[in-house]
Coordinates of C-alpha atoms in Angstrom, one line a residue:
Chain N
X2 CA 93.7 95.7 93.0
X3 CA 95.5 94.1 95.8
X4 CA 99.0 92.8 94.0
X5 CA 99.6 89.4 95.3
X6 CA 103.0 88.2 96.6
X7 CA 105.5 86.8 93.5
X8 CA 105.4 83.2 93.4
X9 CA 109.0 82.6 93.3
X10 CA 110.5 80.5 96.0
X11 CA 114.0 81.3 97.4
X12 CA 115.8 77.7 98.2
X13 CA 118.3 77.8 100.5
X14 CA 121.2 75.1 100.4
X15 CA 121.2 74.2 104.0
X16 CA 117.7 72.5 103.9
X17 CA 118.7 70.5 100.5
X18 CA 122.2 69.6 102.4
X19 CA 120.4 68.7 105.2
X20 CA 118.1 65.8 103.7
X21 CA 121.4 64.9 101.7
X22 CA 123.1 64.4 104.8
X23 CA 120.3 61.8 106.6
X24 CA 121.4 59.6 103.5
X25 CA 124.8 60.0 103.9
X26 CA 124.6 59.2 107.8
X27 CA 122.3 56.2 107.4
X28 CA 124.6 54.7 104.8
X29 CA 127.5 55.5 107.2
X30 CA 126.2 53.1 110.0
X31 CA 126.2 50.1 107.5
X32 CA 129.9 50.5 107.2
X33 CA 132.4 48.2 109.4
X34 CA 135.0 51.0 109.5
X35 CA 134.6 54.7 110.1
X36 CA 136.0 56.0 106.9
X37 CA 139.0 58.4 107.2
X38 CA 140.1 61.5 105.0
X39 CA 143.4 63.0 104.9
X40 CA 143.8 67.0 104.4
X41 CA 147.0 67.9 102.7
X42 CA 147.6 71.9 103.3
X43 CA 150.6 73.2 101.7
X44 CA 150.0 77.0 101.4
X45 CA 149.3 79.8 103.6
X46 CA 146.4 80.6 101.8
X47 CA 143.3 82.1 104.5
X48 CA 140.9 80.7 102.2
X49 CA 142.4 77.3 102.0
X50 CA 142.7 76.9 105.6
X51 CA 139.2 78.2 105.9
X52 CA 138.3 75.4 103.4
X53 CA 140.1 73.1 105.3
X54 CA 138.5 73.7 108.7
X55 CA 135.1 73.6 107.4
X56 CA 135.8 70.4 106.2
X57 CA 137.4 69.0 109.7
X58 CA 134.8 70.3 111.4
X59 CA 131.8 68.8 108.8
X60 CA 133.4 65.2 109.1
X61 CA 133.6 65.5 112.5
X62 CA 130.0 66.1 113.3
X63 CA 129.2 63.8 111.3
X64 CA 131.0 60.7 112.1
X65 CA 133.7 60.5 109.7
X66 CA 137.7 60.8 110.5
X67 CA 139.3 63.7 109.6
X68 CA 143.2 64.3 109.7
X69 CA 144.6 67.6 108.8
X70 CA 148.6 67.3 107.1
X71 CA 150.2 70.5 107.3
X72 CA 153.4 69.9 104.6
X73 CA 155.9 72.0 102.9
X74 CA 155.0 72.3 99.0
X75 CA 158.0 70.2 98.1
X76 CA 156.9 67.3 100.4
X77 CA 153.3 66.8 98.9
X78 CA 154.2 64.6 96.3
X79 CA 155.4 62.3 98.4
X80 CA 153.0 62.7 101.1
X81 CA 150.2 61.9 98.5
X82 CA 152.0 58.7 97.4
X83 CA 152.5 57.4 100.8
X84 CA 148.9 57.8 101.7
X85 CA 147.9 56.1 98.4
X86 CA 149.3 52.4 99.6
X87 CA 148.0 53.3 103.3
X88 CA 145.3 51.4 103.9
X89 CA 144.1 53.3 106.8
X90 CA 143.3 56.3 104.6
X91 CA 139.9 56.2 102.7
X92 CA 140.5 59.8 101.2
X93 CA 142.3 62.5 100.0
X94 CA 141.6 66.2 99.7
X95 CA 144.5 68.5 98.5
X96 CA 143.7 72.5 99.6
X97 CA 144.6 74.3 96.3
X98 CA 146.6 76.4 95.0
X99 CA 149.7 74.7 96.2
X100 CA 152.2 75.6 93.4
X101 CA 149.3 77.8 91.6
X102 CA 151.1 76.5 88.0
X103 CA 150.9 73.4 85.9
X104 CA 152.3 71.3 88.4
X105 CA 149.1 71.4 90.9
X106 CA 147.5 69.1 88.2
X107 CA 150.4 66.6 87.9
X108 CA 149.7 66.7 92.3
X109 CA 146.5 66.2 91.5
X110 CA 146.9 63.4 89.3
X111 CA 148.8 61.3 91.8
X112 CA 146.1 61.2 94.0
X113 CA 144.8 57.6 93.7
X114 CA 141.7 57.5 91.7
X115 CA 140.3 55.0 94.6
X116 CA 141.3 57.7 97.1
X117 CA 140.0 61.0 95.0
X118 CA 137.3 62.5 97.2
X119 CA 137.1 65.4 94.4
X120 CA 136.6 63.2 91.7
X121 CA 139.3 65.0 89.6
X122 CA 141.4 62.0 88.8
X123 CA 141.9 61.3 84.8
X124 CA 140.0 57.7 84.7
X125 CA 137.0 59.4 86.5
X126 CA 137.1 62.4 84.5
X127 CA 137.0 60.2 81.4
X128 CA 134.6 58.3 82.8
X129 CA 131.8 61.1 83.7
X130 CA 132.0 62.6 80.1
X131 CA 131.8 58.8 78.4
X132 CA 128.8 58.2 80.8
X133 CA 130.2 55.4 82.4
X134 CA 128.9 55.4 85.8
X135 CA 130.6 52.3 87.7
X136 CA 134.3 51.2 87.8
X137 CA 133.9 47.2 87.1
X138 CA 131.9 47.1 84.6
X139 CA 129.7 45.1 83.7
X140 CA 129.5 43.8 87.5
X141 CA 128.4 47.6 88.3
X142 CA 128.9 47.4 92.3
X143 CA 131.4 50.4 92.6
X144 CA 130.0 53.7 91.9
X145 CA 132.4 55.8 89.9
X146 CA 133.2 59.4 91.6
X147 CA 131.7 62.4 90.0
X148 CA 133.5 65.8 90.8
X149 CA 131.4 67.9 94.2
X150 CA 130.8 70.7 92.6
X151 CA 128.8 69.5 89.5
X152 CA 127.2 66.6 91.9
X153 CA 125.8 69.4 94.1
X154 CA 124.1 71.1 91.4
X155 CA 122.6 67.4 90.2
X156 CA 121.4 66.6 93.7
X157 CA 119.5 70.1 93.9
X158 CA 118.0 69.3 91.0
X159 CA 116.6 66.1 92.1
X160 CA 115.4 67.7 95.1
X161 CA 113.5 70.4 93.3
X162 CA 111.9 67.9 91.4
X163 CA 113.3 68.6 87.6
X164 CA 114.5 65.3 87.7
X165 CA 111.4 63.5 86.9
X166 CA 111.3 59.9 89.0
X167 CA 108.9 58.6 86.9
X168 CA 111.6 58.0 83.9
X169 CA 114.5 55.5 84.0
X170 CA 117.7 56.6 85.9
X171 CA 120.3 58.3 83.6
X172 CA 117.2 59.3 81.6
X173 CA 115.5 61.5 84.1
X174 CA 116.0 65.1 82.9
X175 CA 114.9 64.4 79.4
X176 CA 112.7 67.3 78.1
X177 CA 114.7 69.8 80.0
X178 CA 116.2 72.5 79.0
X179 CA 119.2 74.0 80.7
X180 CA 121.4 76.9 80.4
X181 CA 124.7 76.6 82.2
X182 CA 126.6 79.8 82.4
X183 CA 130.3 79.0 83.1
X184 CA 132.4 76.1 80.9
X185 CA 135.3 75.9 83.4
X186 CA 137.1 72.6 83.3
X187 CA 136.4 72.1 87.1
X188 CA 132.4 72.9 87.2
X189 CA 131.3 74.5 83.9
X190 CA 132.0 71.8 81.5
X191 CA 131.9 68.3 83.4
X192 CA 128.0 69.8 85.0
X193 CA 127.0 70.4 81.2
X194 CA 128.3 66.8 80.5
X195 CA 126.7 65.4 83.4
X196 CA 123.2 67.3 82.7
X197 CA 123.2 66.1 79.0
X198 CA 124.3 62.5 79.9
X199 CA 121.2 62.5 82.0
X200 CA 118.9 63.3 79.5
X201 CA 118.8 67.3 79.1
X202 CA 119.7 69.6 76.3
X203 CA 122.1 71.9 77.9
X204 CA 123.4 75.0 76.5
X205 CA 126.4 75.7 78.1
X206 CA 128.0 79.5 77.6
X207 CA 131.1 81.1 78.3
X208 CA 132.4 84.1 76.5
X209 CA 134.0 82.1 73.6
X210 CA 130.2 81.4 72.8
X211 CA 127.7 78.8 73.1
X212 CA 127.8 75.0 72.9
X213 CA 125.1 72.7 72.6
X214 CA 125.4 69.5 74.8
X215 CA 122.8 66.6 73.9
X216 CA 122.1 63.0 73.5
X217 CA 119.9 63.8 70.5
X218 CA 116.5 63.3 69.5
X219 CA 115.2 60.5 71.8
X220 CA 118.3 60.3 73.5
X221 CA 119.0 57.7 70.7
X222 CA 123.0 58.1 71.3
X223 CA 124.5 56.3 74.9
X224 CA 126.3 59.6 76.0
X225 CA 126.4 63.4 74.7
X226 CA 127.7 65.3 71.8
X227 CA 128.6 68.6 71.6
X228 CA 128.0 71.2 68.8
X229 CA 128.8 75.2 68.7
X230 CA 125.9 76.8 68.1
X231 CA 127.2 79.9 65.8
X232 CA 125.6 82.9 66.4
X233 CA 124.0 81.7 69.6
X234 CA 124.1 84.1 72.4
X235 CA 122.4 84.2 76.2
X236 CA 120.0 86.0 74.1
X237 CA 118.4 82.6 72.2
X238 CA 119.3 80.1 75.3
X239 CA 117.6 81.7 78.2
X240 CA 114.0 82.1 76.6
X241 CA 114.0 78.5 76.2
X242 CA 115.8 77.2 79.3
X243 CA 113.6 75.7 81.8
X244 CA 116.6 76.0 84.1
X245 CA 119.3 78.5 84.4
X246 CA 122.5 77.9 86.2
X247 CA 125.1 80.5 86.6
X248 CA 128.9 80.1 88.1
X249 CA 130.8 83.4 86.8
X250 CA 133.4 84.3 89.3
X251 CA 133.1 87.8 88.5
X252 CA 131.5 90.6 91.0
X253 CA 130.4 92.6 88.3
X254 CA 128.4 90.0 86.2
X255 CA 124.7 89.4 86.1
X256 CA 122.2 87.2 83.9
X257 CA 119.8 89.1 82.4
X258 CA 116.9 89.1 83.9
X259 CA 114.7 90.1 81.1
X260 CA 115.9 87.2 79.1
X261 CA 115.1 84.6 81.9
X262 CA 111.6 82.5 81.0
X263 CA 109.0 83.2 83.2
X264 CA 108.9 80.1 85.8
X265 CA 112.0 78.9 85.5
X266 CA 114.4 77.6 88.2
X267 CA 117.5 79.5 88.7
X268 CA 120.4 78.2 90.5
X269 CA 123.9 80.2 91.5
X270 CA 126.9 78.2 92.2
X271 CA 129.4 81.3 91.9
X272 CA 130.9 82.8 95.1
X273 CA 129.7 86.1 93.6
X274 CA 125.9 86.7 93.4
X275 CA 125.0 86.3 89.4
X276 CA 121.7 86.9 89.5
X277 CA 120.1 90.4 90.1
X278 CA 117.7 90.7 93.4
X279 CA 114.7 91.3 90.3
X280 CA 115.1 87.4 89.5
X281 CA 112.3 86.2 92.1
X282 CA 110.0 88.4 89.6
X283 CA 110.7 85.9 87.0
X284 CA 112.3 82.7 88.4
X285 CA 109.5 80.1 90.4
X286 CA 112.8 78.9 92.4
X287 CA 116.0 80.6 93.4
X288 CA 118.9 79.0 94.7
X289 CA 121.3 81.6 95.8
X290 CA 124.4 79.4 96.9
X291 CA 125.2 76.3 96.8
X292 CA 128.3 75.5 99.0
X293 CA 126.4 73.8 102.1
X294 CA 125.7 71.1 99.7
X295 CA 129.2 70.7 98.3
X296 CA 130.6 70.1 101.4
X297 CA 127.7 67.3 101.9
X298 CA 128.9 65.9 98.7
X299 CA 132.3 65.1 99.8
X300 CA 131.3 63.1 102.6
X301 CA 128.9 61.3 100.3
X302 CA 132.0 61.0 98.3
X303 CA 134.2 59.9 101.2
X304 CA 131.3 57.4 102.1
X305 CA 131.4 55.8 98.2
X306 CA 135.0 55.3 98.2
X307 CA 134.8 53.4 101.6
X308 CA 132.2 51.4 100.1
X309 CA 133.8 50.5 97.2
X310 CA 137.1 49.1 98.8
X311 CA 136.9 45.3 99.1
X312 CA 135.5 44.9 103.1
X313 CA 138.2 43.8 105.5
X314 CA 138.0 42.9 109.2
X315 CA 139.0 46.0 110.7
X316 CA 142.8 45.3 110.5
X317 CA 143.6 48.5 110.8
Chain C
X16 CA 125.4 51.2 67.0
X17 CA 122.5 49.9 69.5
X18 CA 119.7 51.5 70.2
X19 CA 118.6 52.4 73.9
X20 CA 114.9 52.0 74.3
X21 CA 112.9 54.9 74.5
X22 CA 113.4 57.5 77.3
X23 CA 109.1 57.2 77.4
X24 CA 107.3 56.2 80.7
X25 CA 103.7 55.2 80.1
X26 CA 101.8 55.5 83.5
X27 CA 98.7 54.2 84.0
X28 CA 95.4 55.4 86.0
X29 CA 95.1 52.4 88.3
X30 CA 98.4 53.1 89.9
X31 CA 97.4 57.0 90.6
X32 CA 94.0 55.8 91.6
X33 CA 95.3 53.6 94.3
X34 CA 97.8 56.5 95.9
X35 CA 94.6 58.9 95.8
X36 CA 92.8 56.3 97.3
X37 CA 94.5 56.0 100.1
X38 CA 94.3 59.3 101.2
X39 CA 90.3 58.7 101.3
X40 CA 90.3 56.1 103.0
X41 CA 92.5 57.4 105.3
X42 CA 90.4 60.4 105.8
X43 CA 87.3 58.4 105.7
X44 CA 88.1 57.0 109.2
X45 CA 88.0 60.3 110.6
X46 CA 84.7 60.8 110.2
X47 CA 81.7 59.8 112.6
X48 CA 79.1 58.7 110.0
X49 CA 79.6 57.1 106.8
X50 CA 78.8 59.1 103.9
X51 CA 75.9 57.5 101.7
X52 CA 75.7 58.7 97.8
X53 CA 72.2 58.7 96.1
X54 CA 72.7 57.2 92.2
X55 CA 69.8 58.4 90.0
X56 CA 68.9 56.2 86.7
X57 CA 66.2 57.3 84.6
X58 CA 67.0 55.7 81.2
X59 CA 67.8 52.9 79.6
X60 CA 71.1 53.7 78.4
X61 CA 73.6 50.7 78.8
X62 CA 76.7 53.3 79.5
X63 CA 74.7 54.8 82.1
X64 CA 74.0 51.6 83.8
X65 CA 77.4 50.4 83.9
X66 CA 78.7 53.6 85.2
X67 CA 75.9 53.3 88.0
X68 CA 77.2 50.0 88.5
X69 CA 81.0 50.8 88.2
X70 CA 79.9 53.7 91.3
X71 CA 78.4 51.4 93.2
X72 CA 80.9 48.5 93.6
X73 CA 83.7 51.6 93.9
X74 CA 81.3 53.1 96.6
X75 CA 80.9 49.9 98.5
X76 CA 84.5 48.2 98.3
X77 CA 86.1 51.6 99.8
X78 CA 83.4 51.9 102.7
X79 CA 81.0 54.5 101.3
X80 CA 77.2 53.7 101.1
X81 CA 75.7 53.6 97.7
X82 CA 71.9 53.4 96.9
X83 CA 70.5 53.3 93.5
X84 CA 67.0 54.7 92.4
X85 CA 65.7 53.5 89.3
X86 CA 63.0 56.5 88.8
X87 CA 60.9 57.3 85.5
X88 CA 62.2 60.5 84.2
X89 CA 59.1 62.9 85.0
X90 CA 59.9 62.0 88.4
X91 CA 63.5 62.7 89.1
X92 CA 63.4 66.3 90.0
X93 CA 61.1 65.5 93.0
X94 CA 63.1 62.8 94.4
X95 CA 66.3 65.1 94.1
X96 CA 64.3 67.8 95.8
X97 CA 63.5 65.0 98.8
X98 CA 67.0 64.1 98.6
X99 CA 68.0 68.1 99.1
X100 CA 66.2 67.7 102.4
X101 CA 67.2 64.2 103.8
X102 CA 69.6 64.8 106.4
X103 CA 70.6 60.6 105.5
X104 CA 71.8 61.6 102.0
X105 CA 75.3 63.6 101.5
X106 CA 75.6 63.5 97.7
X107 CA 73.7 62.8 94.7
X108 CA 75.0 61.5 91.4
X109 CA 72.5 61.6 88.1
X110 CA 73.1 59.3 85.5
X111 CA 72.7 61.3 82.1
X112 CA 71.2 61.5 79.5
X113 CA 67.8 61.8 81.0
X114 CA 65.7 63.9 78.6
X115 CA 68.8 64.5 76.4
X116 CA 67.5 68.3 76.3
X117 CA 68.4 71.7 78.1
X118 CA 65.8 69.9 80.4
X119 CA 68.7 67.8 81.8
X120 CA 70.7 71.1 82.6
X121 CA 67.5 72.3 84.6
X122 CA 67.8 68.4 86.4
X123 CA 71.5 69.4 87.2
X124 CA 70.8 72.6 89.0
X125 CA 68.0 71.1 91.2
X126 CA 71.0 69.1 92.8
X127 CA 71.9 71.1 95.9
X128 CA 75.0 72.5 95.7
X129 CA 75.7 70.9 99.3
X130 CA 75.0 67.6 98.0
X131 CA 76.6 67.9 94.2
X132 CA 79.2 65.3 94.5
X133 CA 80.0 65.7 90.1
X134 CA 80.7 69.5 91.0
X135 CA 78.3 71.1 88.4
X136 CA 76.0 73.2 90.4
X137 CA 76.3 77.1 89.2
X138 CA 77.5 78.2 92.3
X139 CA 80.3 75.4 92.1
X140 CA 81.0 76.3 88.8
X141 CA 81.2 79.9 89.3
X142 CA 83.6 79.6 92.3
X143 CA 85.7 77.5 90.4
X144 CA 86.2 80.5 87.2
X145 CA 86.7 82.7 89.8
X146 CA 89.3 80.8 91.4
X147 CA 87.1 81.1 94.9
X148 CA 88.3 77.7 96.8
X149 CA 86.2 77.9 99.6
X150 CA 82.2 78.0 100.6
X151 CA 82.4 80.0 103.6
X152 CA 85.4 82.9 103.0
X153 CA 87.0 84.3 104.9
X154 CA 86.8 81.3 107.3
X155 CA 87.9 79.0 104.8
X156 CA 86.8 75.6 106.5
X157 CA 84.5 74.4 103.9
X158 CA 86.3 73.5 100.3
X159 CA 84.4 74.1 97.3
X160 CA 83.7 71.2 94.9
X161 CA 85.5 70.5 91.8
X162 CA 84.0 69.2 88.8
X163 CA 85.3 64.9 88.5
X164 CA 87.1 64.6 85.4
X165 CA 89.2 68.1 85.6
X166 CA 90.1 67.1 89.0
X167 CA 91.1 63.6 88.2
X168 CA 93.2 65.6 85.6
X169 CA 95.2 67.8 88.0
X170 CA 95.2 65.1 90.7
X171 CA 97.2 63.1 87.9
X172 CA 99.1 66.4 87.3
X173 CA 100.4 66.8 91.0
X174 CA 101.4 63.0 90.9
X175 CA 103.4 63.5 87.8
X176 CA 105.0 66.5 90.2
X177 CA 104.5 68.8 87.4
X178 CA 102.9 70.8 90.5
X179 CA 106.0 71.8 92.2
X180 CA 105.6 71.4 95.9
X181 CA 107.9 74.0 96.2
X182 CA 105.7 76.8 95.5
X183 CA 102.6 78.2 96.9
X184 CA 99.2 76.0 97.2
X185 CA 97.5 78.1 94.3
X186 CA 100.8 78.6 92.3
X187 CA 102.1 75.6 91.6
X188 CA 102.0 75.5 88.1
X189 CA 103.9 79.0 87.6
X190 CA 105.9 78.4 84.3
X191 CA 104.2 75.6 83.0
X192 CA 102.9 75.7 79.3
X193 CA 99.9 73.5 78.6
X194 CA 98.0 72.5 75.6
X195 CA 94.1 71.7 76.3
X196 CA 92.5 70.2 73.3
X197 CA 88.7 70.1 73.8
X198 CA 87.0 73.4 75.1
X199 CA 83.8 71.7 76.6
X200 CA 81.6 73.2 79.1
X201 CA 82.2 69.9 81.2
X202 CA 85.4 69.4 81.0
X203 CA 88.0 71.2 78.5
X204 CA 87.1 74.8 79.6
X205 CA 86.9 74.2 83.3
X206 CA 90.0 72.4 83.3
X207 CA 91.7 75.5 81.4
X208 CA 90.7 77.5 83.6
X209 CA 91.9 75.5 86.7
X210 CA 95.2 75.2 85.1
X211 CA 95.6 78.6 84.4
X212 CA 94.2 79.5 88.0
X213 CA 97.3 77.5 89.3
X214 CA 99.7 79.4 87.6
X215 CA 99.9 77.5 84.4
X216 CA 99.9 79.2 80.3
X217 CA 97.4 77.4 79.4
X218 CA 96.5 76.9 75.2
X219 CA 92.9 75.7 75.2
X220 CA 92.0 74.6 71.6
X221 CA 89.0 73.7 69.9
X222 CA 87.8 73.7 66.1
X223 CA 86.9 77.3 66.5
X224 CA 90.7 78.2 67.4
X225 CA 92.8 78.8 70.1
X226 CA 92.2 80.8 73.2
X227 CA 95.0 81.7 76.2
X228 CA 94.1 81.4 79.8
X229 CA 96.9 83.1 82.2
X230 CA 96.6 85.0 85.4
X231 CA 99.5 87.3 83.4
X232 CA 103.2 87.8 84.1
X233 CA 104.2 87.3 87.6
X234 CA 100.6 85.9 88.4
X235 CA 100.2 89.4 89.4
X236 CA 95.8 88.6 88.8
X237 CA 93.8 86.8 91.1
X238 CA 92.2 84.4 88.6
X239 CA 92.6 83.6 84.9
X240 CA 92.1 86.0 82.2
X241 CA 90.9 84.5 78.5
X242 CA 92.4 86.0 75.4
X243 CA 91.6 84.6 71.9
X244 CA 94.8 84.0 70.0
X245 CA 94.3 84.8 66.3
X246 CA 95.7 82.6 63.9
X247 CA 96.9 80.5 66.0
X248 CA 96.3 76.3 65.6
X249 CA 98.2 73.3 67.2
X250 CA 101.4 74.2 65.1
X251 CA 102.4 77.1 67.8
X252 CA 100.7 75.6 70.9
X253 CA 102.1 72.8 71.0
X254 CA 106.0 73.1 70.4
X255 CA 106.0 75.0 73.6
X256 CA 104.1 72.8 75.8
X257 CA 105.2 71.1 78.5
X258 CA 102.2 69.5 79.1
X259 CA 99.6 68.2 76.2
X260 CA 95.9 67.2 77.3
X261 CA 93.6 66.0 75.0
X262 CA 90.1 64.9 75.1
X263 CA 88.5 64.6 71.7
X264 CA 85.2 62.2 72.0
X265 CA 85.8 61.3 68.2
X266 CA 87.5 58.2 67.2
X267 CA 89.4 59.6 64.0
X268 CA 91.1 62.3 66.0
X269 CA 95.0 62.0 66.5
X270 CA 96.9 65.0 68.2
X271 CA 99.7 65.3 65.0
X272 CA 103.1 63.5 66.9
X273 CA 105.6 65.6 65.1
X274 CA 104.0 68.8 66.8
X275 CA 104.7 67.9 70.3
X276 CA 107.2 69.4 71.9
X277 CA 110.3 66.5 73.1
X278 CA 110.4 65.1 76.6
X279 CA 106.7 66.5 77.3
X280 CA 103.6 65.1 79.1
X281 CA 100.8 63.5 77.5
X282 CA 97.5 62.7 79.3
X283 CA 94.4 61.7 77.4
X284 CA 91.2 61.9 79.1
X285 CA 89.0 61.1 75.9
X286 CA 87.6 57.6 75.7
X287 CA 88.8 57.3 72.4
X288 CA 93.1 57.3 71.8
X289 CA 93.5 60.8 70.9
X290 CA 97.3 60.0 70.5
X291 CA 99.3 57.9 68.1
X292 CA 101.4 54.9 69.4
X293 CA 104.5 57.2 68.3
X294 CA 103.5 59.5 70.6
X295 CA 106.1 57.5 73.0
X296 CA 108.6 58.5 70.4
X297 CA 108.3 62.1 71.8
X298 CA 106.6 62.5 74.9
X299 CA 108.6 61.4 78.3
X300 CA 105.4 60.6 80.0
X301 CA 101.9 59.2 78.4
X302 CA 99.1 58.6 80.6
X303 CA 96.7 57.0 78.0
X304 CA 93.3 57.1 80.2
X305 CA 92.2 58.7 83.1
X306 CA 88.9 56.8 84.2
X307 CA 90.2 55.1 87.5
X308 CA 91.1 58.2 88.6
X309 CA 87.8 60.0 88.0
X310 CA 85.9 57.6 90.1
X311 CA 88.4 57.6 93.1
X312 CA 87.8 61.7 92.7
X313 CA 84.3 60.9 92.8
X314 CA 84.5 59.4 96.2
X315 CA 86.8 62.3 97.1
X316 CA 84.1 64.8 96.1
X317 CA 81.6 62.8 98.5
X318 CA 83.8 62.8 101.2
X319 CA 84.5 66.6 101.1
X320 CA 81.0 67.2 100.5
X321 CA 80.6 65.2 104.2
X322 CA 83.1 66.7 105.7
X323 CA 81.5 70.0 104.7
X324 CA 78.3 69.5 106.7
X325 CA 77.9 70.5 110.6
X326 CA 78.9 67.5 112.4
X327 CA 75.9 65.9 114.0
X328 CA 76.1 63.2 116.9
X329 CA 74.9 60.0 114.1
X330 CA 71.2 60.8 114.6
X331 CA 70.6 58.6 111.5

């Protein structure tokens, strides 16, 4: 008997990024002013330099202004404070690590929440966890900025119709079970929170164990709650999950393919390949990397920051 | 604490029918000739009369020709044979019951498969079960006609994005688990077969028990296979099913809501209400009736029959 080809489709970030970018450039044309992003590079890290070059290129190719500021790390805090009150600056991105200590977090918190393109300001993070989506309730005209990588993952799930467009905004993941492997403060935990706030049952997994993020039966709660799943491991999570999202920054780590539910959607956001090649024998859709989507989200956040500002008549 | 509204959305057949009808009327304009449907009424059943009137109205409103033939039941077989060879007739529909015995099946089999708008001819049924989608393999230009109610259900699942447009045609239900309650020869069994052929794991349920319809792990089989699920009842099927489709023609029958998985999609194709009102406390999407979609499928099948005919220069 002829073996038919595997049903699994590999969906590349490039295709998803393209459709998102079209939205961004359409909205950009409605602005009176070209949004300007300041990048701050205060280290010799080649990866940071590469990210800086990449953001410069992406900004310029898509009609945004970008200026790279190479500064001494002791001067960076003052530079950020200056940009916070400089009307010509719409957004800022700092290429970390700078000190590679807790002091980097202080730097991050120095960036004004109204110019924080990465969505990592304390108020923005707090809004995200509390499922508060606007900066100006109850008017709700200025959107709270979400962190880039978690938001990129969400946009991928929307693109793949895992979000149901038939349900109300904010409830479109109702009925979906999602495992997120990685519970870092920067990506895994915010991602689990965002997915649960949108209605999913989320299993958040790291080496310390499994936590369940959920708005409860019938989404009766306004925001997610977290409970520890004593004794649970991937063995319990994966066979019931419609979506598996992994971001373990470890070359050796692999999601155990045999535990994945047949027909699941598998997304890797690690720089390493967290899924074995044989994932295509289990999954229906496999997204091997998401970086190209994340960079578009950076532009999208910059656009939001510019949209959130009171409209001026182009004084600068 | 304020109770937020239920996440469940009721999706009405009218909205789905409208989008399908647009497709049909667009395709209709590409034909050289207006397709003609013959309806045969040989009883005094008011429901059959109503269906006849309804099909007449729908045909005429949408640019198809319709002629109702009221005949003595003993003359019907000859009438059908005559229409089989009449070039001016593209499709036929008989309003059953005629004799209300096995003889009605003989009547159905008298209708040429090239003019059978209901998709019930033995060859068409056989194609359907065997997952053969064209009448002229390997050329594959003339589509095999599918029975109206099962196809209407499939079009509803496509509309709701339960079919994934990212997967290959014929595998788009990969990873979905679907319970179908009703295993009649006219609707429930063909529907279970079609869904499994498209990649779903299907639990087909009736009073005699549960059968599993599936193309196997990784859809390695070209068409579905059926196995009896000894000891299974709805109690095993419903909690694991993403979609629940019910068509029990019994006023008293209700799908037990508490067994339905949270966030499932629930579709009723019975003329009775098979779901309790509280289904909206469990489901993400509820489709209470499908009749309006079925009638559009009747037109769509008529269009396919006309498209399948060798193009003539409008001799009639």
